[in-house]
PDB file of C-alpha atoms in Angstrom:
ATOM      1  CA  MET A   1      28.189 -18.293  21.776  1.00 55.00           C
ATOM      2  CA  ARG A   2      30.854 -16.264  20.009  1.00 62.00           C
ATOM      3  CA  ALA A   3      29.753 -15.099  16.581  1.00 66.00           C
ATOM      4  CA  ASP A   4      32.206 -14.121  13.875  1.00 77.00           C
ATOM      5  CA  LEU A   5      31.993 -10.395  13.059  1.00 80.00           C
ATOM      6  CA  SER A   6      32.050 -11.126   9.331  1.00 82.00           C
ATOM      7  CA  ASP A   7      29.035 -13.442   9.723  1.00 84.00           C
ATOM      8  CA  LEU A   8      27.168 -10.772  11.692  1.00 84.00           C
ATOM      9  CA  ASN A   9      28.016  -8.203   9.045  1.00 82.00           C
ATOM     10  CA  ALA A  10      26.725 -10.541   6.316  1.00 85.00           C
ATOM     11  CA  PHE A  11      23.429 -11.020   8.160  1.00 87.00           C
ATOM     12  CA  LEU A  12      23.105  -7.262   8.658  1.00 84.00           C
ATOM     13  CA  ALA A  13      23.665  -6.583   4.944  1.00 83.00           C
ATOM     14  CA  VAL A  14      21.159  -9.240   3.820  1.00 85.00           C
ATOM     15  CA  ALA A  15      18.499  -8.170   6.326  1.00 84.00           C
ATOM     16  CA  ARG A  16      18.781  -4.516   5.306  1.00 83.00           C
ATOM     17  CA  ALA A  17      18.783  -5.261   1.581  1.00 81.00           C
ATOM     18  CA  ARG A  18      16.013  -7.885   1.897  1.00 84.00           C
ATOM     19  CA  GLY A  19      18.002 -10.152  -0.397  1.00 84.00           C
ATOM     20  CA  PHE A  20      21.254 -12.128  -0.603  1.00 87.00           C
ATOM     21  CA  ARG A  21      22.369 -10.731  -3.938  1.00 84.00           C
ATOM     22  CA  ASP A  22      21.829  -7.079  -2.986  1.00 81.00           C
ATOM     23  CA  GLY A  23      23.251  -7.685   0.489  1.00 82.00           C
ATOM     24  CA  ALA A  24      26.378  -9.249  -0.980  1.00 82.00           C
ATOM     25  CA  ARG A  25      26.768  -6.342  -3.384  1.00 79.00           C
ATOM     26  CA  ALA A  26      26.539  -3.874  -0.493  1.00 73.00           C
ATOM     27  CA  ILE A  27      29.542  -5.400   1.292  1.00 75.00           C
ATOM     28  CA  GLY A  28      31.518  -6.426  -1.789  1.00 75.00           C
ATOM     29  CA  ALA A  29      31.106 -10.185  -1.302  1.00 80.00           C
ATOM     30  CA  SER A  30      29.639 -13.062  -3.298  1.00 84.00           C
ATOM     31  CA  ALA A  31      26.020 -14.108  -2.813  1.00 83.00           C
ATOM     32  CA  SER A  32      27.066 -17.687  -2.067  1.00 85.00           C
ATOM     33  CA  GLY A  33      29.588 -16.521   0.523  1.00 86.00           C
ATOM     34  CA  VAL A  34      27.022 -14.326   2.240  1.00 85.00           C
ATOM     35  CA  SER A  35      24.443 -17.124   2.196  1.00 87.00           C
ATOM     36  CA  GLU A  36      26.928 -19.515   3.815  1.00 89.00           C
ATOM     37  CA  ALA A  37      27.807 -16.896   6.467  1.00 88.00           C
ATOM     38  CA  VAL A  38      24.139 -16.477   7.407  1.00 88.00           C
ATOM     39  CA  ARG A  39      23.616 -20.252   7.568  1.00 89.00           C
ATOM     40  CA  ARG A  40      26.681 -20.545   9.782  1.00 89.00           C
ATOM     41  CA  LEU A  41      25.371 -17.824  12.091  1.00 87.00           C
ATOM     42  CA  GLU A  42      21.931 -19.441  12.334  1.00 87.00           C
ATOM     43  CA  ALA A  43      23.482 -22.840  13.079  1.00 87.00           C
ATOM     44  CA  GLY A  44      25.647 -21.379  15.814  1.00 85.00           C
ATOM     45  CA  LEU A  45      22.734 -19.497  17.388  1.00 86.00           C
ATOM     46  CA  GLY A  46      20.334 -22.400  16.962  1.00 86.00           C
ATOM     47  CA  VAL A  47      17.557 -20.163  15.638  1.00 87.00           C
ATOM     48  CA  ARG A  48      16.329 -19.088  12.205  1.00 89.00           C
ATOM     49  CA  LEU A  49      17.029 -15.425  11.523  1.00 87.00           C
ATOM     50  CA  LEU A  50      15.601 -15.001   8.012  1.00 89.00           C
ATOM     51  CA  HIS A  51      12.489 -16.197   6.209  1.00 87.00           C
ATOM     52  CA  ARG A  52      13.575 -17.103   2.684  1.00 83.00           C
ATOM     53  CA  THR A  53      11.281 -17.365  -0.332  1.00 77.00           C
ATOM     54  CA  THR A  54      11.975 -17.236  -4.057  1.00 71.00           C
ATOM     55  CA  ARG A  55      10.839 -13.597  -4.074  1.00 74.00           C
ATOM     56  CA  SER A  56      11.974 -12.122  -0.788  1.00 77.00           C
ATOM     57  CA  VAL A  57      14.098 -12.421   2.332  1.00 84.00           C
ATOM     58  CA  VAL A  58      12.488 -11.121   5.533  1.00 86.00           C
ATOM     59  CA  PRO A  59      13.834 -11.247   9.113  1.00 87.00           C
ATOM     60  CA  THR A  60      12.066 -13.543  11.544  1.00 89.00           C
ATOM     61  CA  GLU A  61      11.061 -12.129  14.910  1.00 88.00           C
ATOM     62  CA  ALA A  62      14.435 -13.239  16.305  1.00 87.00           C
ATOM     63  CA  GLY A  63      16.185 -11.791  13.260  1.00 84.00           C
ATOM     64  CA  ALA A  64      14.375  -8.468  13.638  1.00 85.00           C
ATOM     65  CA  ARG A  65      15.428  -8.232  17.288  1.00 87.00           C
ATOM     66  CA  LEU A  66      19.036  -9.005  16.358  1.00 85.00           C
ATOM     67  CA  LEU A  67      18.954  -6.477  13.512  1.00 82.00           C
ATOM     68  CA  GLU A  68      17.649  -3.768  15.848  1.00 83.00           C
ATOM     69  CA  ARG A  69      20.579  -4.204  18.243  1.00 82.00           C
ATOM     70  CA  LEU A  70      23.245  -5.193  15.752  1.00 80.00           C
ATOM     71  CA  GLY A  71      23.201  -2.124  13.508  1.00 74.00           C
ATOM     72  CA  PRO A  72      24.202   0.376  16.201  1.00 75.00           C
ATOM     73  CA  ALA A  73      26.659  -2.086  17.762  1.00 75.00           C
ATOM     74  CA  LEU A  74      28.561  -2.750  14.539  1.00 73.00           C
ATOM     75  CA  GLY A  75      28.484   0.980  13.834  1.00 71.00           C
ATOM     76  CA  GLU A  76      30.349   1.525  17.104  1.00 71.00           C
ATOM     77  CA  VAL A  77      32.885  -1.162  16.186  1.00 72.00           C
ATOM     78  CA  GLU A  78      33.515   0.529  12.828  1.00 70.00           C
ATOM     79  CA  ALA A  79      33.853   3.907  14.513  1.00 67.00           C
ATOM     80  CA  ALA A  80      36.317   2.505  17.060  1.00 69.00           C
ATOM     81  CA  LEU A  81      38.461   0.965  14.329  1.00 65.00           C
ATOM     82  CA  ASP A  82      38.264   4.230  12.408  1.00 60.00           C
ATOM     83  CA  VAL A  83      40.202   5.990  15.180  1.00 63.00           C
ATOM     84  CA  VAL A  84      43.417   4.894  13.479  1.00 65.00           C
ATOM     85  CA  ASN A  85      42.285   6.833  10.410  1.00 60.00           C
ATOM     86  CA  GLY A  86      43.312   9.968  12.238  1.00 60.00           C
ATOM     87  CA  PHE A  87      46.936   8.883  11.966  1.00 55.00           C
ATOM     88  CA  ARG A  88      46.816   8.834   8.160  1.00 58.00           C
ATOM     89  CA  ASP A  89      47.975  11.747   6.016  1.00 62.00           C
ATOM     90  CA  ARG A  90      44.521  11.822   4.399  1.00 77.00           C
ATOM     91  CA  PRO A  91      41.243  10.383   5.774  1.00 86.00           C
ATOM     92  CA  ALA A  92      40.000   7.313   3.932  1.00 87.00           C
ATOM     93  CA  GLY A  93      36.901   5.145   3.945  1.00 87.00           C
ATOM     94  CA  THR A  94      33.220   5.358   3.111  1.00 90.00           C
ATOM     95  CA  LEU A  95      30.871   8.154   4.164  1.00 93.00           C
ATOM     96  CA  ARG A  96      27.168   7.250   3.997  1.00 91.00           C
ATOM     97  CA  LEU A  97      24.608  10.060   3.972  1.00 94.00           C
ATOM     98  CA  ASN A  98      20.802   9.898   4.075  1.00 90.00           C
ATOM     99  CA  VAL A  99      19.264  13.063   2.630  1.00 92.00           C
ATOM    100  CA  PRO A 100      15.946  14.360   1.294  1.00 90.00           C
ATOM    101  CA  VAL A 101      15.578  14.546  -2.479  1.00 91.00           C
ATOM    102  CA  SER A 102      15.565  18.350  -2.276  1.00 91.00           C
ATOM    103  CA  ALA A 103      19.003  18.344  -0.607  1.00 93.00           C
ATOM    104  CA  ALA A 104      20.404  15.923  -3.194  1.00 93.00           C
ATOM    105  CA  ARG A 105      19.207  18.301  -5.885  1.00 93.00           C
ATOM    106  CA  LEU A 106      19.735  21.738  -4.340  1.00 93.00           C
ATOM    107  CA  VAL A 107      22.416  21.472  -1.627  1.00 94.00           C
ATOM    108  CA  LEU A 108      24.890  18.698  -2.400  1.00 96.00           C
ATOM    109  CA  PRO A 109      25.802  19.512  -6.039  1.00 95.00           C
ATOM    110  CA  ALA A 110      27.816  22.540  -4.927  1.00 94.00           C
ATOM    111  CA  ILE A 111      29.540  20.593  -2.121  1.00 96.00           C
ATOM    112  CA  VAL A 112      30.204  17.041  -3.311  1.00 97.00           C
ATOM    113  CA  PRO A 113      32.600  17.621  -6.258  1.00 97.00           C
ATOM    114  CA  PRO A 114      35.050  19.888  -4.372  1.00 96.00           C
ATOM    115  CA  PHE A 115      34.856  17.649  -1.277  1.00 97.00           C
ATOM    116  CA  LEU A 116      35.732  14.505  -3.234  1.00 96.00           C
ATOM    117  CA  ALA A 117      38.515  16.392  -5.001  1.00 96.00           C
ATOM    118  CA  ALA A 118      39.938  17.448  -1.625  1.00 94.00           C
ATOM    119  CA  TYR A 119      39.633  13.930  -0.160  1.00 94.00           C
ATOM    120  CA  PRO A 120      40.298  11.411  -2.951  1.00 94.00           C
ATOM    121  CA  ASP A 121      40.519   8.468  -0.534  1.00 92.00           C
ATOM    122  CA  ILE A 122      36.938   8.934   0.675  1.00 94.00           C
ATOM    123  CA  GLN A 123      34.013   7.251  -1.088  1.00 93.00           C
ATOM    124  CA  LEU A 124      30.651   8.959  -0.671  1.00 95.00           C
ATOM    125  CA  GLU A 125      27.367   7.005  -0.700  1.00 93.00           C
ATOM    126  CA  VAL A 126      24.173   9.079  -0.779  1.00 93.00           C
ATOM    127  CA  THR A 127      20.659   7.729  -0.239  1.00 89.00           C
ATOM    128  CA  ALA A 128      17.904  10.212  -1.100  1.00 88.00           C
ATOM    129  CA  GLU A 129      14.526   9.728   0.578  1.00 83.00           C
ATOM    130  CA  ASP A 130      12.087  12.010   2.355  1.00 76.00           C
ATOM    131  CA  SER A 131      11.115   9.847   5.316  1.00 72.00           C
ATOM    132  CA  PHE A 132      12.966  10.298   8.609  1.00 68.00           C
ATOM    133  CA  VAL A 133      15.196   7.285   9.344  1.00 69.00           C
ATOM    134  CA  ASP A 134      17.229   5.934  12.246  1.00 69.00           C
ATOM    135  CA  LEU A 135      20.721   6.640  10.947  1.00 73.00           C
ATOM    136  CA  LEU A 136      22.522   3.873  12.817  1.00 65.00           C
ATOM    137  CA  SER A 137      19.962   1.181  11.988  1.00 63.00           C
ATOM    138  CA  ALA A 138      20.067   2.260   8.341  1.00 71.00           C
ATOM    139  CA  GLY A 139      23.856   2.021   8.284  1.00 74.00           C
ATOM    140  CA  CYS A 140      24.358   5.749   7.640  1.00 85.00           C
ATOM    141  CA  ASP A 141      26.898   8.049   9.252  1.00 88.00           C
ATOM    142  CA  ALA A 142      24.913  11.273   8.941  1.00 91.00           C
ATOM    143  CA  GLY A 143      21.856  12.801   7.345  1.00 91.00           C
ATOM    144  CA  ILE A 144      20.498  16.102   6.122  1.00 92.00           C
ATOM    145  CA  ARG A 145      17.143  17.338   7.370  1.00 89.00           C
ATOM    146  CA  TYR A 146      15.431  20.569   8.359  1.00 84.00           C
ATOM    147  CA  ASP A 147      15.487  21.676  11.997  1.00 72.00           C
ATOM    148  CA  GLU A 148      11.884  20.837  12.804  1.00 61.00           C
ATOM    149  CA  ARG A 149      12.632  17.174  12.028  1.00 62.00           C
ATOM    150  CA  LEU A 150      15.825  16.775  14.068  1.00 66.00           C
ATOM    151  CA  GLU A 151      15.848  14.520  17.118  1.00 67.00           C
ATOM    152  CA  GLY A 152      17.097  15.890  20.411  1.00 65.00           C
ATOM    153  CA  ASP A 153      20.155  13.624  20.750  1.00 72.00           C
ATOM    154  CA  MET A 154      21.572  14.663  17.385  1.00 82.00           C
ATOM    155  CA  ILE A 155      24.394  17.112  16.695  1.00 88.00           C
ATOM    156  CA  ALA A 156      23.449  19.533  13.911  1.00 90.00           C
ATOM    157  CA  VAL A 157      25.767  21.511  11.621  1.00 92.00           C
ATOM    158  CA  PRO A 158      24.406  24.083   9.132  1.00 93.00           C
ATOM    159  CA  ILE A 159      24.830  23.049   5.509  1.00 94.00           C
ATOM    160  CA  GLY A 160      23.794  24.851   2.342  1.00 90.00           C
ATOM    161  CA  PRO A 161      21.754  28.078   2.162  1.00 90.00           C
ATOM    162  CA  ARG A 162      20.633  29.344   5.554  1.00 90.00           C
ATOM    163  CA  VAL A 163      17.384  30.826   4.274  1.00 92.00           C
ATOM    164  CA  GLN A 164      15.136  29.276   1.638  1.00 93.00           C
ATOM    165  CA  ARG A 165      11.665  30.084   0.317  1.00 95.00           C
ATOM    166  CA  TYR A 166       8.708  28.222  -1.088  1.00 95.00           C
ATOM    167  CA  ALA A 167       7.713  29.687  -4.434  1.00 97.00           C
ATOM    168  CA  LEU A 168       4.417  29.629  -6.312  1.00 98.00           C
ATOM    169  CA  ALA A 169       4.450  29.502 -10.097  1.00 98.00           C
ATOM    170  CA  ALA A 170       2.574  28.459 -13.216  1.00 98.00           C
ATOM    171  CA  ALA A 171       3.060  28.572 -16.968  1.00 98.00           C
ATOM    172  CA  PRO A 172       2.135  31.916 -18.580  1.00 98.00           C
ATOM    173  CA  ALA A 173      -0.309  30.046 -20.836  1.00 97.00           C
ATOM    174  CA  TYR A 174      -2.199  28.700 -17.798  1.00 98.00           C
ATOM    175  CA  LEU A 175      -2.369  32.140 -16.181  1.00 98.00           C
ATOM    176  CA  ASN A 176      -3.541  33.741 -19.413  1.00 97.00           C
ATOM    177  CA  ARG A 177      -6.426  31.255 -19.535  1.00 97.00           C
ATOM    178  CA  HIS A 178      -7.414  31.240 -15.868  1.00 97.00           C
ATOM    179  CA  GLY A 179      -6.210  34.562 -14.476  1.00 97.00           C
ATOM    180  CA  ARG A 180      -3.527  35.539 -11.982  1.00 97.00           C
ATOM    181  CA  PRO A 181      -4.391  35.125  -8.279  1.00 97.00           C
ATOM    182  CA  GLU A 182      -4.020  38.253  -6.174  1.00 96.00           C
ATOM    183  CA  HIS A 183      -4.502  36.559  -2.784  1.00 96.00           C
ATOM    184  CA  PRO A 184      -3.608  33.021  -1.597  1.00 97.00           C
ATOM    185  CA  ARG A 185      -7.287  32.157  -0.956  1.00 96.00           C
ATOM    186  CA  GLU A 186      -7.983  32.575  -4.671  1.00 97.00           C
ATOM    187  CA  LEU A 187      -5.935  29.416  -5.223  1.00 97.00           C
ATOM    188  CA  LEU A 188      -8.972  27.421  -4.112  1.00 96.00           C
ATOM    189  CA  GLY A 189     -10.497  28.236  -7.480  1.00 95.00           C
ATOM    190  CA  HIS A 190      -7.472  27.070  -9.483  1.00 97.00           C
ATOM    191  CA  SER A 191      -6.015  23.776 -10.646  1.00 97.00           C
ATOM    192  CA  CYS A 192      -3.140  23.094  -8.265  1.00 97.00           C
ATOM    193  CA  LEU A 193      -0.429  20.442  -8.484  1.00 97.00           C
ATOM    194  CA  ARG A 194      -0.097  18.968  -5.025  1.00 96.00           C
ATOM    195  CA  GLY A 195       2.400  16.866  -3.091  1.00 93.00           C
ATOM    196  CA  ARG A 196       2.013  14.140  -0.490  1.00 91.00           C
ATOM    197  CA  PHE A 197       4.763  13.081   1.923  1.00 86.00           C
ATOM    198  CA  SER A 198       5.773   9.424   2.310  1.00 80.00           C
ATOM    199  CA  SER A 199       3.967   9.421   5.671  1.00 79.00           C
ATOM    200  CA  GLY A 200       0.707  10.030   3.815  1.00 85.00           C
ATOM    201  CA  THR A 201       0.397  13.641   5.008  1.00 86.00           C
ATOM    202  CA  MET A 202      -0.671  16.143   2.382  1.00 90.00           C
ATOM    203  CA  MET A 203       1.569  19.148   1.883  1.00 89.00           C
ATOM    204  CA  VAL A 204      -0.147  22.318   3.103  1.00 90.00           C
ATOM    205  CA  TRP A 205       0.605  25.488   1.164  1.00 96.00           C
ATOM    206  CA  GLU A 206       1.592  28.317   3.525  1.00 96.00           C
ATOM    207  CA  PHE A 207       1.919  32.016   2.720  1.00 97.00           C
ATOM    208  CA  GLU A 208       3.013  34.957   4.821  1.00 96.00           C
ATOM    209  CA  ARG A 209       2.961  38.708   4.353  1.00 95.00           C
ATOM    210  CA  GLY A 210       3.674  40.955   7.296  1.00 91.00           C
ATOM    211  CA  SER A 211       1.726  39.572  10.241  1.00 91.00           C
ATOM    212  CA  GLU A 212      -0.777  37.672   8.067  1.00 93.00           C
ATOM    213  CA  LEU A 213      -0.313  33.917   7.714  1.00 95.00           C
ATOM    214  CA  VAL A 214      -2.535  31.978   5.304  1.00 96.00           C
ATOM    215  CA  ARG A 215      -2.708  28.190   4.966  1.00 95.00           C
ATOM    216  CA  VAL A 216      -4.347  26.730   1.893  1.00 94.00           C
ATOM    217  CA  GLU A 217      -5.262  23.121   1.103  1.00 92.00           C
ATOM    218  CA  PRO A 218      -5.790  23.378  -2.655  1.00 93.00           C
ATOM    219  CA  ARG A 219      -7.289  20.905  -5.070  1.00 93.00           C
ATOM    220  CA  GLY A 220      -6.165  19.914  -8.497  1.00 95.00           C
ATOM    221  CA  PRO A 221      -5.734  17.250 -11.162  1.00 96.00           C
ATOM    222  CA  LEU A 222      -2.323  15.904 -10.090  1.00 97.00           C
ATOM    223  CA  LEU A 223      -0.983  14.506  -6.821  1.00 96.00           C
ATOM    224  CA  VAL A 224       2.652  13.359  -6.585  1.00 95.00           C
ATOM    225  CA  GLY A 225       4.918  11.929  -3.923  1.00 90.00           C
ATOM    226  CA  VAL A 226       7.073  14.704  -2.481  1.00 88.00           C
ATOM    227  CA  GLY A 227      10.652  14.219  -3.611  1.00 84.00           C
ATOM    228  CA  ALA A 228      10.681  11.222  -5.916  1.00 80.00           C
ATOM    229  CA  ALA A 229       7.938  12.439  -8.280  1.00 90.00           C
ATOM    230  CA  THR A 230       8.376  16.186  -7.916  1.00 93.00           C
ATOM    231  CA  ASP A 231       9.894  16.584 -11.378  1.00 94.00           C
ATOM    232  CA  LEU A 232       6.673  15.206 -12.853  1.00 96.00           C
ATOM    233  CA  ALA A 233       4.732  18.027 -11.194  1.00 97.00           C
ATOM    234  CA  VAL A 234       7.249  20.567 -12.524  1.00 97.00           C
ATOM    235  CA  ASP A 235       6.879  19.217 -16.052  1.00 97.00           C
ATOM    236  CA  ALA A 236       3.088  19.361 -15.720  1.00 98.00           C
ATOM    237  CA  ALA A 237       3.269  22.982 -14.546  1.00 98.00           C
ATOM    238  CA  VAL A 238       5.473  23.928 -17.499  1.00 98.00           C
ATOM    239  CA  ALA A 239       2.950  22.253 -19.799  1.00 98.00           C
ATOM    240  CA  GLY A 240       0.192  24.491 -18.401  1.00 97.00           C
ATOM    241  CA  THR A 241      -1.628  21.927 -16.251  1.00 98.00           C
ATOM    242  CA  GLY A 242      -1.790  24.034 -13.109  1.00 98.00           C
ATOM    243  CA  ILE A 243      -0.091  25.985 -10.313  1.00 98.00           C
ATOM    244  CA  LEU A 244       2.919  24.572  -8.457  1.00 97.00           C
ATOM    245  CA  TYR A 245       4.247  25.240  -4.925  1.00 97.00           C
ATOM    246  CA  LEU A 246       7.891  24.246  -4.497  1.00 96.00           C
ATOM    247  CA  PHE A 247      11.365  25.326  -3.363  1.00 95.00           C
ATOM    248  CA  GLU A 248      12.319  28.606  -5.036  1.00 97.00           C
ATOM    249  CA  ASP A 249      15.777  27.211  -5.869  1.00 95.00           C
ATOM    250  CA  TRP A 250      14.177  24.218  -7.615  1.00 96.00           C
ATOM    251  CA  LEU A 251      12.006  26.472  -9.772  1.00 97.00           C
ATOM    252  CA  ARG A 252      14.564  29.222 -10.432  1.00 96.00           C
ATOM    253  CA  PRO A 253      15.838  27.850 -13.803  1.00 96.00           C
ATOM    254  CA  TYR A 254      12.262  27.636 -15.107  1.00 98.00           C
ATOM    255  CA  LEU A 255      11.492  31.139 -13.853  1.00 97.00           C
ATOM    256  CA  GLU A 256      14.628  32.572 -15.444  1.00 97.00           C
ATOM    257  CA  ARG A 257      13.792  30.950 -18.793  1.00 97.00           C
ATOM    258  CA  GLY A 258      10.215  32.233 -18.652  1.00 97.00           C
ATOM    259  CA  GLU A 259       8.738  28.717 -18.729  1.00 98.00           C
ATOM    260  CA  LEU A 260       7.082  29.481 -15.399  1.00 98.00           C
ATOM    261  CA  GLU A 261       5.833  32.794 -14.051  1.00 98.00           C
ATOM    262  CA  PRO A 262       6.049  33.715 -10.346  1.00 98.00           C
ATOM    263  CA  ILE A 263       2.726  34.167  -8.536  1.00 98.00           C
ATOM    264  CA  LEU A 264       2.064  36.038  -5.274  1.00 98.00           C
ATOM    265  CA  GLU A 265       5.783  36.596  -4.670  1.00 97.00           C
ATOM    266  CA  PRO A 266       5.237  39.040  -1.768  1.00 97.00           C
ATOM    267  CA  TRP A 267       3.559  36.107   0.031  1.00 97.00           C
ATOM    268  CA  TRP A 268       6.372  33.585  -0.423  1.00 97.00           C
ATOM    269  CA  GLN A 269       7.282  32.151   2.964  1.00 94.00           C
ATOM    270  CA  ALA A 270      10.917  31.946   4.082  1.00 93.00           C
ATOM    271  CA  PHE A 271      12.245  29.183   6.333  1.00 90.00           C
ATOM    272  CA  SER A 272      15.610  28.181   7.789  1.00 90.00           C
ATOM    273  CA  GLY A 273      17.971  26.075   5.702  1.00 91.00           C
ATOM    274  CA  PRO A 274      18.952  22.443   6.284  1.00 93.00           C
ATOM    275  CA  PHE A 275      21.380  20.858   8.736  1.00 93.00           C
ATOM    276  CA  LEU A 276      23.797  17.981   8.557  1.00 94.00           C
ATOM    277  CA  TYR A 277      23.038  15.863  11.611  1.00 91.00           C
ATOM    278  CA  TYR A 278      24.690  12.865  13.239  1.00 88.00           C
ATOM    279  CA  PRO A 279      24.416  10.976  16.559  1.00 83.00           C
ATOM    280  CA  GLY A 280      26.229  12.616  19.422  1.00 74.00           C
ATOM    281  CA  ARG A 281      26.612   9.370  21.344  1.00 60.00           C
ATOM    282  CA  ARG A 282      29.201   7.718  19.065  1.00 62.00           C
ATOM    283  CA  LEU A 283      32.717   8.344  17.832  1.00 71.00           C
ATOM    284  CA  VAL A 284      32.797  10.446  14.669  1.00 81.00           C
ATOM    285  CA  PRO A 285      34.339   8.444  11.782  1.00 83.00           C
ATOM    286  CA  ALA A 286      37.220  10.148   9.978  1.00 86.00           C
ATOM    287  CA  PRO A 287      35.346  10.550   6.651  1.00 91.00           C
ATOM    288  CA  LEU A 288      32.443  12.247   8.443  1.00 92.00           C
ATOM    289  CA  ARG A 289      34.812  14.416  10.465  1.00 90.00           C
ATOM    290  CA  ALA A 290      36.473  15.539   7.226  1.00 93.00           C
ATOM    291  CA  PHE A 291      33.069  16.320   5.691  1.00 96.00           C
ATOM    292  CA  ILE A 292      32.005  18.366   8.729  1.00 95.00           C
ATOM    293  CA  GLU A 293      35.223  20.378   8.642  1.00 93.00           C
ATOM    294  CA  PHE A 294      34.807  20.906   4.891  1.00 95.00           C
ATOM    295  CA  ILE A 295      31.275  22.322   5.086  1.00 94.00           C
ATOM    296  CA  ARG A 296      32.224  24.498   8.056  1.00 91.00           C
ATOM    297  CA  ARG A 297      34.990  26.025   5.948  1.00 86.00           C
TER     298      ARG A 297
END
């Protein structure tokens, strides 16, 4: 059968949002209109695509299979139509980025305002999460991640600082009570504020000085989700609860104000900065192309 593209787009929005109201909001339509589009699509296909309850909307097995193939396909249609954007005086449209919380906090603030000022016809949508996602299935044009998490078929463009460091710090009051570590292994005897990734993996604290590399799995009274709850750990460190291991740039304001004191700074490990990445197998939409050119400049 021939399915209307608007009906397919409505199904895609509802399936991703897990709800008719949120799906309708995502594409700027009414909930009733989106619901009718999905019913029309199901009737034409002769198969149920969504399980509907009063609390949730979940794709059926058939719906999940359609969603898996439909996201990339509609992305290609959008990219093909976007070719005409190149004939405009100024690129227009929506640019959707998926980034880690650290990039939303430390990298994008210096880039987003001047970019939007330079391209007033572009609307930027940013989703911040620390799990690695399939960009096309998630409806995103590009993402920001660190090089060890990039897939092989992606094109990567440097963005933000090219070298970053993990810093170790605690409140002066905590260090006055418990002492100042002189070697990373001494952290095993301290209260440490730890992080856990969304995958469930615990964050390992790594230190390096010369040719010596030390990995520590500390213990402590607080465990937070990396990214979303990191500010809670920072607040706890400032309050004197324990020692924190985090991006140096994230902690710099607290260090400069004296709310936190650097620990073992000669051991702080440096690592390469983040990359903007996008699929190399599709046409590059005009808003993304403008963003790439902007960060390269």
